[in-house]
């Protein structure tokens, strides 16, 4: 079956019967669509009676809320690669009346543009007579074109035959039909509100975010206020350096919500504290929370009472379980788990390194003090890489008789020498500590000499037929050595953890450890230059899995590079 980038799935089954079927429906759709799947709900839509059906408004009922939750949960399980979006343009509460006092009969006076134009329309509509297939497909295409701006060459796919096959393969049969029959229809209308508020980080928009946003859109008639965590609220986040920039998170929210419910007035504001506008905006009526954030909602209401404002209705939604989580990750679908899964993967493509020999492939491994950089270098060495320890090479540059030795003595004086004429690095350190100009004078002498030694070791590895070298260098970025490597790998841990490790390892005070860290590039600045990021924050077994993943993906990149060079 052909694959399309973007599709729209028109679901016609009654909501309560669709609930148990949604996983196989999504599995079937994922065989046709590979990037974005829009979901349009029109229960009871008849595509097979010969007349052209028109979209009508459906009310926000409990079944609809349950289906949205189930749909995003199942999507994360069976088609996590798809960007699934449930569209709510045709959902309207009975209280949301038009200026004439009644509800408009059609939710689409003109076709609604979507962020990604659908190339195919799919449906779960059950085909009673195979001979009607062509007619139903045409009807489906016209229906989709009436609702949304689609590709001029819109294709149509009837999922029902494939859906039945999938359900039978899963052992559904009579038991599945009995389960469907036993589903109790919940047509109770949801209470809706003019103004609804939520808050969150919204990093890498995932199923749990989409559930929160969709149900909020379901509840909101007029305005939807969203507080998005900004810098101050990100400080305690796991792997905060991998959180998307605020502007990008806002952009993705705006695009998603414009697709889902374009009639809403959406306001997105930065959140610099746990409350934001929720405790001062008198028009707000409802805050949407989860079991995890319910206490936060209660705290908002306490503050609103103190401010003389009416309390907000707390609408609680379910947390979505992450069936793919590891022991080191949260059981719920979360951004922190998604960020941890980025560790070891290629975050940004390597720069042009055509000036370097393709083999050995050189990794520049760096990270702040205490980040576990050297332990990762040793793990990579155990996997077959040649480890080049720039710190040890730095010691070599100070040896008597070397070019750097004479230049350092000439620059800083003979009083830095021991009795045996070797350089006393502690005495040298006192002369440059806290003095940027003197420190630069030293690094201008030493760093180029270390770079020459690194290049010599790389050449030696090439002559020995080695495939990968790892340059273990704390100053890789500061020294400008990135032109010697094919990729930059950065290890990071939170500053507070780094302080604990440094004080324990080196016997210095926490204040001295902080001074050392602040004299180096920050984690965030290093990550800006990273192709791959790793972290030793968790148990050694977790680190080993990260390194192994990074190594295996690296081998694939090396093979692709070699094959590309052969074809040139």
Coordinates of C-alpha atoms in Angstrom, one line a residue:
X1 CA 0.0 0.0 0.0
X2 CA 1.3 3.5 -0.9
X3 CA 2.7 5.6 1.9
X4 CA 1.5 9.2 2.2
X5 CA 3.2 12.0 4.3
X6 CA -0.1 13.4 5.7
X7 CA -3.6 11.9 6.0
X8 CA -6.9 12.6 7.6
X9 CA -8.8 9.8 9.3
X10 CA -12.6 10.2 9.3
X11 CA -14.1 8.1 12.1
X12 CA -17.7 7.2 11.6
X13 CA -18.4 4.6 14.3
X14 CA -20.4 5.5 17.5
X15 CA -17.9 6.8 20.0
X16 CA -18.6 4.1 22.7
X17 CA -18.0 1.3 20.1
X18 CA -14.9 3.0 18.7
X19 CA -13.1 3.0 22.1
X20 CA -12.0 -0.6 22.1
X21 CA -11.3 -0.5 18.3
X22 CA -9.0 2.5 18.3
X23 CA -5.7 0.6 18.5
X24 CA -6.3 -1.5 15.4
X25 CA -7.7 1.6 13.6
X26 CA -4.5 3.5 14.2
X27 CA -2.4 0.5 13.3
X28 CA -4.2 0.3 10.0
X29 CA -3.8 4.0 9.4
X30 CA -0.1 3.9 10.2
X31 CA 0.4 1.5 7.3
X32 CA -0.7 4.3 4.9
X33 CA 0.4 7.5 6.6
X34 CA 4.0 8.1 7.7
X35 CA 4.2 11.6 9.2
X36 CA 1.0 13.5 10.3
X37 CA -2.4 11.9 10.9
X38 CA -5.3 14.2 11.5
X39 CA -8.4 12.6 13.1
X40 CA -11.9 13.9 12.3
X41 CA -14.7 12.5 14.4
X42 CA -18.2 12.3 12.8
X43 CA -20.0 9.4 14.5
X44 CA -23.0 8.2 12.5
X45 CA -21.7 9.5 9.2
X46 CA -23.2 7.4 6.4
X47 CA -21.0 7.3 3.3
X48 CA -22.9 4.5 1.6
X49 CA -26.5 5.6 1.1
X50 CA -25.9 7.3 -2.3
X51 CA -26.3 10.9 -1.1
X52 CA -23.5 13.2 -0.2
X53 CA -23.3 13.6 3.6
X54 CA -22.5 17.0 5.2
X55 CA -20.6 17.6 8.4
X56 CA -22.6 18.6 11.4
X57 CA -21.8 19.7 14.9
X58 CA -21.4 17.1 17.6
X59 CA -21.7 17.9 21.3
X60 CA -18.8 17.5 23.8
X61 CA -19.8 14.4 25.7
X62 CA -18.0 12.1 28.2
X63 CA -17.4 9.5 25.5
X64 CA -15.6 12.1 23.4
X65 CA -13.3 13.0 26.2
X66 CA -12.6 9.3 26.9
X67 CA -11.9 8.6 23.2
X68 CA -9.4 11.5 23.0
X69 CA -7.5 10.1 25.9
X70 CA -7.6 6.5 24.6
X71 CA -6.6 7.7 21.1
X72 CA -3.5 9.5 22.1
X73 CA -2.5 6.7 24.5
X74 CA -2.9 4.1 21.8
X75 CA -1.1 6.3 19.3
X76 CA 1.9 6.4 21.6
X77 CA 1.8 2.6 21.8
X78 CA 1.2 1.5 18.2
X79 CA 2.4 4.4 16.0
X80 CA 4.7 6.6 18.1
X81 CA 6.3 7.9 14.9
X82 CA 3.1 9.6 13.8
X83 CA 2.1 13.2 14.7
X84 CA -1.5 12.5 15.6
X85 CA -3.9 15.4 16.0
X86 CA -7.6 15.2 16.9
X87 CA -9.6 18.0 15.2
X88 CA -12.4 19.6 17.1
X89 CA -13.8 22.2 14.6
X90 CA -17.0 20.3 14.4
X91 CA -17.4 19.9 18.2
X92 CA -19.6 22.5 19.9
X93 CA -21.5 22.8 23.1
X94 CA -25.2 23.5 23.1
X95 CA -24.6 26.7 25.0
X96 CA -22.2 28.1 22.3
X97 CA -24.9 29.7 20.2
X98 CA -24.6 31.9 17.1
X99 CA -25.7 35.5 16.9
X100 CA -29.2 34.3 15.7
X101 CA -29.7 32.2 18.9
X102 CA -29.2 28.8 17.2
X103 CA -26.3 26.6 16.4
X104 CA -25.1 26.8 12.8
X105 CA -25.9 23.6 10.9
X106 CA -22.5 23.3 9.3
X107 CA -19.2 23.8 11.1
X108 CA -17.3 24.3 7.9
X109 CA -18.7 27.3 5.9
X110 CA -15.4 27.1 3.9
X111 CA -12.8 24.3 4.0
X112 CA -10.4 24.7 6.9
X113 CA -6.7 25.0 6.1
X114 CA -4.4 22.7 8.1
X115 CA -0.7 23.0 8.8
X116 CA 0.0 20.0 6.5
X117 CA -2.4 19.4 3.6
X118 CA -3.8 15.9 3.7
X119 CA -2.8 13.7 0.7
X120 CA -5.0 10.8 1.6
X121 CA -8.3 10.5 3.5
X122 CA -9.1 7.3 5.4
X123 CA -12.2 6.0 7.2
X124 CA -13.4 3.2 9.4
X125 CA -16.8 3.2 7.7
X126 CA -18.0 -0.4 7.4
X127 CA -18.6 -1.3 3.7
X128 CA -21.6 -3.5 3.5
X129 CA -21.4 -4.2 -0.2
X130 CA -17.9 -4.5 -1.8
X131 CA -19.5 -3.2 -5.0
X132 CA -20.0 0.2 -3.4
X133 CA -16.2 0.7 -2.7
X134 CA -15.6 3.1 -5.6
X135 CA -18.8 5.1 -4.7
X136 CA -17.9 5.3 -1.0
X137 CA -14.3 6.5 -1.8
X138 CA -15.6 9.3 -4.0
X139 CA -18.1 10.3 -1.4
X140 CA -15.3 10.3 1.3
X141 CA -13.1 12.5 -0.9
X142 CA -15.8 15.0 -1.4
X143 CA -16.6 15.0 2.3
X144 CA -13.0 15.6 3.3
X145 CA -12.6 18.4 0.6
X146 CA -15.7 20.1 2.0
X147 CA -14.2 20.1 5.5
X148 CA -10.5 20.8 4.9
X149 CA -8.1 22.1 2.3
X150 CA -6.6 18.9 0.9
X151 CA -4.2 18.0 -1.8
X152 CA -5.7 18.3 -5.3
X153 CA -4.8 14.7 -5.9
X154 CA -6.4 13.5 -2.7
X155 CA -6.5 9.7 -2.4
X156 CA -9.0 7.7 -0.4
X157 CA -8.6 4.4 1.6
X158 CA -11.2 2.3 3.2
X159 CA -9.7 0.8 6.4
X160 CA -12.5 -1.6 7.2
X161 CA -11.3 -4.7 5.4
X162 CA -7.8 -4.2 6.8
X163 CA -9.3 -3.4 10.2
X164 CA -11.2 -6.6 10.3
X165 CA -8.1 -8.6 9.4
X166 CA -6.1 -6.9 12.1
X167 CA -8.8 -7.6 14.8
X168 CA -9.0 -11.2 13.8
X169 CA -5.2 -11.6 13.9
X170 CA -5.3 -10.2 17.4
X171 CA -7.8 -12.9 18.4
X172 CA -10.8 -10.5 18.6
X173 CA -13.5 -12.5 16.8
X174 CA -16.7 -13.0 18.9
X175 CA -15.1 -11.9 22.1
X176 CA -14.3 -8.5 20.6
X177 CA -17.9 -8.1 19.3
X178 CA -19.2 -9.0 22.8
X179 CA -16.8 -6.4 24.3
X180 CA -18.2 -3.8 21.9
X181 CA -21.7 -4.7 22.7
X182 CA -21.0 -4.4 26.4
X183 CA -19.6 -0.9 26.2
X184 CA -21.9 1.5 27.9
X185 CA -22.6 4.7 26.0
X186 CA -21.8 7.8 28.0
X187 CA -23.7 10.7 26.3
X188 CA -23.6 13.0 29.3
X189 CA -22.6 16.4 28.1
X190 CA -19.4 17.9 29.5
X191 CA -19.6 21.2 31.2
X192 CA -17.8 23.8 29.1
X193 CA -16.4 27.2 30.0
X194 CA -15.7 30.5 28.3
X195 CA -12.1 30.7 29.6
X196 CA -9.8 27.8 30.3
X197 CA -6.2 27.8 31.5
X198 CA -3.3 25.3 31.7
X199 CA 0.4 25.4 32.3
X200 CA 3.4 23.3 31.4
X201 CA 6.7 23.0 29.7
X202 CA 5.4 21.6 26.5
X203 CA 8.8 20.3 25.4
X204 CA 8.6 18.0 22.3
X205 CA 4.8 17.9 22.1
X206 CA 3.8 14.4 22.9
X207 CA 0.6 12.4 23.5
X208 CA 0.1 13.5 27.1
X209 CA 0.5 17.2 26.0
X210 CA -1.9 16.6 23.2
X211 CA -4.5 15.0 25.5
X212 CA -4.3 18.0 27.8
X213 CA -4.5 20.5 25.0
X214 CA -7.4 18.6 23.2
X215 CA -9.5 18.3 26.3
X216 CA -8.8 21.9 27.2
X217 CA -10.0 22.9 23.7
X218 CA -13.1 20.6 24.2
X219 CA -13.9 22.5 27.4
X220 CA -13.2 26.0 26.2
X221 CA -15.8 28.0 24.3
X222 CA -14.0 31.3 23.8
X223 CA -10.4 31.7 25.2
X224 CA -7.6 29.2 26.0
X225 CA -4.8 30.6 28.1
X226 CA -1.5 28.6 28.3
X227 CA 1.4 29.3 30.6
X228 CA 4.6 27.9 29.1
X229 CA 7.6 27.4 31.5
X230 CA 10.4 29.8 30.8
X231 CA 14.0 30.0 32.1
X232 CA 13.4 30.3 35.8
X233 CA 10.9 27.3 35.8
X234 CA 13.3 25.1 33.8
X235 CA 16.2 25.0 36.3
X236 CA 15.1 21.8 38.1
X237 CA 14.2 19.9 34.9
X238 CA 16.0 16.8 34.0
X239 CA 18.4 17.3 31.0
X240 CA 17.2 20.9 30.9
X241 CA 19.9 21.7 28.3
X242 CA 18.0 19.5 25.8
X243 CA 14.7 21.4 26.3
X244 CA 13.6 23.1 23.1
X245 CA 13.8 26.9 23.0
X246 CA 10.8 28.8 24.3
X247 CA 10.0 30.3 20.9
X248 CA 10.0 26.8 19.3
X249 CA 7.7 25.4 21.9
X250 CA 5.3 28.3 21.5
X251 CA 5.4 27.9 17.7
X252 CA 4.5 24.2 17.9
X253 CA 1.7 24.9 20.3
X254 CA 0.2 27.6 18.1
X255 CA 0.4 25.3 15.0
X256 CA -1.3 22.4 16.9
X257 CA -4.1 24.5 18.3
X258 CA -4.8 26.3 15.1
X259 CA -5.3 22.9 13.5
X260 CA -7.4 21.5 16.4
X261 CA -9.8 24.4 17.1
X262 CA -9.1 27.5 15.0
X263 CA -12.2 29.3 16.5
X264 CA -10.5 29.6 19.9
X265 CA -8.8 32.7 21.1
X266 CA -5.4 31.3 22.1
X267 CA -3.1 33.2 24.5
X268 CA 0.3 31.8 25.2
X269 CA 2.4 33.6 27.9
X270 CA 5.8 32.8 29.6
X271 CA 5.6 31.2 33.0
X272 CA 8.3 32.4 35.4
X273 CA 6.6 31.1 38.5
X274 CA 4.2 28.2 39.3
X275 CA 1.1 30.5 39.1
X276 CA 1.5 33.1 36.3
X277 CA -1.8 34.7 35.1
X278 CA -3.9 32.0 36.7
X279 CA -4.1 33.8 40.0
X280 CA -4.9 37.3 38.7
X281 CA -7.1 36.8 35.6
X282 CA -10.7 37.3 36.8
X283 CA -12.2 35.9 33.6
X284 CA -10.8 32.4 34.0
X285 CA -13.3 29.7 34.9
X286 CA -11.5 26.3 34.6
X287 CA -8.0 24.9 35.0
X288 CA -7.2 21.5 33.5
X289 CA -5.0 19.3 35.7
X290 CA -3.8 15.7 36.0
X291 CA -3.5 13.6 39.1
X292 CA 0.1 14.8 39.2
X293 CA -0.7 18.5 39.0
X294 CA -3.9 18.6 40.9
X295 CA -2.2 20.0 44.0
X296 CA -0.8 22.8 41.8
X297 CA -4.4 23.6 40.8
X298 CA -5.5 23.7 44.4
X299 CA -2.6 26.1 45.2
X300 CA -3.8 28.3 42.3
X301 CA -7.3 28.4 43.9
X302 CA -5.9 29.2 47.3
X303 CA -4.0 32.2 45.8
X304 CA -7.1 33.3 43.9
X305 CA -9.1 33.4 47.1
X306 CA -6.4 35.5 48.7
X307 CA -6.7 37.8 45.7
X308 CA -10.5 38.1 46.0
X309 CA -11.1 36.1 42.8
X310 CA -13.6 33.2 42.3
X311 CA -12.0 29.7 42.4
X312 CA -11.5 27.7 39.2
X313 CA -13.2 24.5 38.4
X314 CA -10.5 21.7 38.5
X315 CA -11.0 19.4 35.5
X316 CA -8.8 16.4 36.1
X317 CA -7.6 14.2 33.2
X318 CA -5.8 10.9 33.2
X319 CA -2.0 10.5 33.0
X320 CA -1.0 8.4 30.0
X321 CA 1.1 5.4 30.7
X322 CA 4.3 4.9 28.7
X323 CA 4.5 1.2 27.8
X324 CA 7.9 1.8 26.3
X325 CA 9.5 3.3 29.4
X326 CA 12.7 1.8 30.9
X327 CA 13.5 1.3 34.6
X328 CA 15.4 4.7 34.5
X329 CA 12.3 6.5 33.1
X330 CA 8.9 7.6 34.4
X331 CA 6.0 5.3 34.0
X332 CA 3.9 8.1 32.4
X333 CA 4.5 9.7 29.0
X334 CA 6.8 12.6 29.8
X335 CA 9.2 15.0 28.1
X336 CA 12.0 14.1 30.5
X337 CA 11.8 10.5 29.2
X338 CA 11.8 11.7 25.6
X339 CA 14.9 13.8 26.4
X340 CA 16.7 10.9 28.0
X341 CA 16.0 8.8 24.8
X342 CA 17.9 11.5 22.8
X343 CA 21.1 10.6 24.7
X344 CA 23.5 8.8 22.4
X345 CA 21.6 9.8 19.2
X346 CA 22.7 12.2 16.6
X347 CA 21.1 15.6 17.6
X348 CA 22.6 17.6 14.8
X349 CA 24.3 16.5 11.6
X350 CA 28.1 16.7 11.6
X351 CA 29.7 19.7 9.9
X352 CA 31.7 19.4 6.7
X353 CA 34.8 17.5 7.5
X354 CA 36.0 16.8 4.0
X355 CA 39.5 18.1 5.0
X356 CA 39.8 15.1 7.4
X357 CA 40.6 11.5 6.4
X358 CA 37.5 9.4 6.6
X359 CA 39.3 6.8 8.7
X360 CA 39.9 6.9 11.6
X361 CA 36.7 8.6 12.4
X362 CA 37.5 11.0 15.2
X363 CA 35.1 11.8 18.1
X364 CA 35.9 14.9 20.2
X365 CA 34.6 14.0 23.7
X366 CA 34.2 16.9 26.1
X367 CA 32.3 17.9 29.2
X368 CA 32.6 19.9 32.4
X369 CA 34.5 18.8 35.4
X370 CA 32.8 15.9 37.1
X371 CA 30.6 15.0 34.2
X372 CA 32.0 11.5 33.8
X373 CA 33.7 12.3 30.5
X374 CA 36.7 10.1 31.1
X375 CA 34.6 7.1 32.2
X376 CA 32.7 7.3 28.9
X377 CA 36.0 7.6 27.0
X378 CA 37.1 4.3 28.7
X379 CA 33.8 2.6 27.8
X380 CA 34.3 3.7 24.2
X381 CA 37.8 2.4 24.3
X382 CA 36.5 -1.0 25.5
X383 CA 34.2 -1.1 22.4
X384 CA 37.2 -0.7 20.1
X385 CA 38.0 3.1 19.9
X386 CA 41.5 4.5 20.4
X387 CA 41.4 6.8 23.3
X388 CA 43.6 9.9 23.1
X389 CA 43.8 11.5 26.6
X390 CA 44.6 15.2 26.0
X391 CA 45.2 15.7 29.7
X392 CA 48.1 13.3 29.6
X393 CA 49.4 14.9 26.4
X394 CA 49.2 18.2 28.3
X395 CA 51.7 16.8 30.9
X396 CA 54.0 15.9 28.0
X397 CA 54.1 19.4 26.8
X398 CA 55.6 20.6 30.1
X399 CA 58.5 18.1 30.0
X400 CA 62.0 19.5 29.9
X401 CA 63.4 19.8 26.3
X402 CA 60.1 20.4 24.6
X403 CA 59.3 23.6 22.8
X404 CA 56.5 24.5 25.2
X405 CA 58.8 24.0 28.2
X406 CA 61.2 26.7 27.2
X407 CA 58.4 29.1 26.2
X408 CA 56.6 28.6 29.5
X409 CA 59.7 29.2 31.6
X410 CA 60.6 32.3 29.5
X411 CA 57.0 33.7 29.9
X412 CA 56.5 32.9 33.6
X413 CA 60.0 32.8 35.1
X414 CA 62.4 30.2 36.5
X415 CA 60.7 30.4 39.9
X416 CA 58.1 27.9 38.6
X417 CA 60.8 25.2 38.4
X418 CA 61.4 22.4 40.8
X419 CA 65.0 21.5 41.9
X420 CA 65.2 18.9 39.1
X421 CA 64.2 21.7 36.6
X422 CA 60.8 20.3 35.9
X423 CA 57.8 22.7 35.9
X424 CA 56.0 22.9 39.2
X425 CA 52.4 23.0 37.9
X426 CA 51.1 24.1 41.2
X427 CA 53.4 27.1 41.3
X428 CA 52.5 27.9 37.7
X429 CA 48.8 27.6 38.5
X430 CA 49.1 30.3 41.2
X431 CA 50.4 32.7 38.6
X432 CA 47.5 32.2 36.2
X433 CA 44.6 31.5 38.6
X434 CA 42.0 34.3 38.5
X435 CA 44.1 36.2 35.9
X436 CA 42.5 35.9 32.4
X437 CA 45.4 37.6 30.6
X438 CA 48.1 35.3 32.2
X439 CA 45.9 32.2 31.7
X440 CA 45.5 33.1 28.0
X441 CA 49.3 33.6 27.7
X442 CA 49.7 30.0 29.0
X443 CA 47.1 28.4 26.9
X444 CA 48.4 30.2 23.8
X445 CA 51.6 28.3 24.4
X446 CA 50.3 24.9 25.5
X447 CA 47.1 24.3 23.5
X448 CA 48.8 24.4 20.0
X449 CA 51.4 21.9 21.3
X450 CA 48.8 19.5 22.6
X451 CA 46.9 19.8 19.3
X452 CA 50.1 18.7 17.5
X453 CA 50.4 15.7 19.8
X454 CA 46.7 14.8 19.2
X455 CA 47.2 14.9 15.5
X456 CA 50.3 12.7 15.8
X457 CA 48.3 10.1 17.8
X458 CA 45.5 10.2 15.2
X459 CA 48.0 9.6 12.4
X460 CA 49.5 6.7 14.4
X461 CA 46.0 5.2 14.8
X462 CA 45.5 5.5 11.0
X463 CA 48.7 3.7 10.3
X464 CA 47.6 0.9 12.7
X465 CA 44.3 0.6 10.7
X466 CA 42.1 1.8 13.6
X467 CA 38.5 2.8 12.7
X468 CA 37.6 5.2 15.5
X469 CA 39.6 7.6 17.7
X470 CA 38.1 9.4 20.8
X471 CA 39.9 12.6 21.8
X472 CA 39.1 13.0 25.5
X473 CA 39.5 16.7 25.9
X474 CA 37.9 19.0 28.6
X475 CA 39.0 22.1 26.6
X476 CA 38.1 20.8 23.1
X477 CA 35.7 23.6 22.4
X478 CA 37.6 26.4 24.3
X479 CA 40.8 25.5 22.4
X480 CA 39.1 25.4 19.0
X481 CA 40.0 21.8 18.3
X482 CA 36.8 21.0 16.6
X483 CA 38.6 21.1 13.2
X484 CA 40.4 18.0 14.2
X485 CA 37.3 15.9 14.8
X486 CA 34.4 14.6 12.8
X487 CA 31.9 14.9 15.6
X488 CA 31.6 16.6 19.0
X489 CA 30.2 14.5 21.8
X490 CA 29.3 16.2 25.1
X491 CA 28.8 14.7 28.5
X492 CA 26.6 16.6 31.0
X493 CA 25.2 16.4 34.5
X494 CA 23.5 19.0 36.6
X495 CA 25.7 21.5 38.3
X496 CA 24.8 20.3 41.8
X497 CA 25.7 16.7 41.0
X498 CA 29.0 17.9 39.5
X499 CA 29.8 19.8 42.7
X500 CA 29.2 16.7 44.8
X501 CA 31.5 14.6 42.6
X502 CA 34.3 17.2 42.5
X503 CA 34.3 17.7 46.3
X504 CA 34.3 14.0 46.9
X505 CA 37.0 13.2 44.2
X506 CA 39.4 16.1 44.7
X507 CA 38.8 17.0 48.4
X508 CA 38.0 20.6 47.7
X509 CA 35.3 22.8 49.1
X510 CA 31.9 23.2 47.3
X511 CA 32.8 26.9 46.7
X512 CA 36.1 25.9 45.0
X513 CA 34.2 23.3 42.9
X514 CA 31.7 25.9 41.8
X515 CA 34.5 28.3 40.9
X516 CA 36.1 25.6 38.7
X517 CA 32.8 24.9 37.0
X518 CA 32.0 28.5 36.4
X519 CA 35.5 29.0 34.8
X520 CA 34.5 26.4 32.2
X521 CA 31.9 26.6 29.4
X522 CA 28.4 26.0 30.7
X523 CA 26.5 22.8 29.9
X524 CA 24.1 24.8 27.7
X525 CA 26.9 26.4 25.7
X526 CA 28.6 23.0 25.2
X527 CA 25.4 21.4 24.0
X528 CA 25.0 24.1 21.4
X529 CA 28.1 22.6 19.7
X530 CA 27.3 18.9 20.3
X531 CA 26.4 16.4 17.7
X532 CA 25.8 13.7 20.4
X533 CA 25.0 14.2 24.1
X534 CA 25.5 11.7 26.9
X535 CA 24.9 11.8 30.6
X536 CA 26.3 9.8 33.5
X537 CA 23.6 11.0 35.9
X538 CA 22.1 7.5 36.4
X539 CA 23.5 4.1 37.3
X540 CA 26.5 2.7 35.4
X541 CA 24.2 0.2 33.6
X542 CA 22.2 3.1 32.1
X543 CA 25.4 4.9 31.0
X544 CA 26.6 1.7 29.4
X545 CA 23.4 1.4 27.4
X546 CA 23.7 5.0 26.2
X547 CA 27.3 4.5 25.1
X548 CA 26.4 1.2 23.3
X549 CA 23.6 3.0 21.5
X550 CA 25.8 5.8 20.5
X551 CA 28.5 3.4 19.4
X552 CA 26.1 1.3 17.2
X553 CA 24.6 4.4 15.6
X554 CA 28.1 5.7 15.0
X555 CA 29.1 2.6 13.2
X556 CA 26.1 3.1 10.8
X557 CA 27.2 6.7 10.1
X558 CA 30.7 5.6 9.4
X559 CA 29.5 2.9 6.9
X560 CA 27.3 5.4 5.2
X561 CA 30.1 7.9 4.9
X562 CA 32.5 5.2 3.4
X563 CA 29.8 4.1 0.9
X564 CA 29.2 7.7 -0.1
X565 CA 32.9 8.3 -0.6
X566 CA 33.1 5.1 -2.8
X567 CA 30.3 6.4 -5.0
X568 CA 32.0 9.8 -5.6

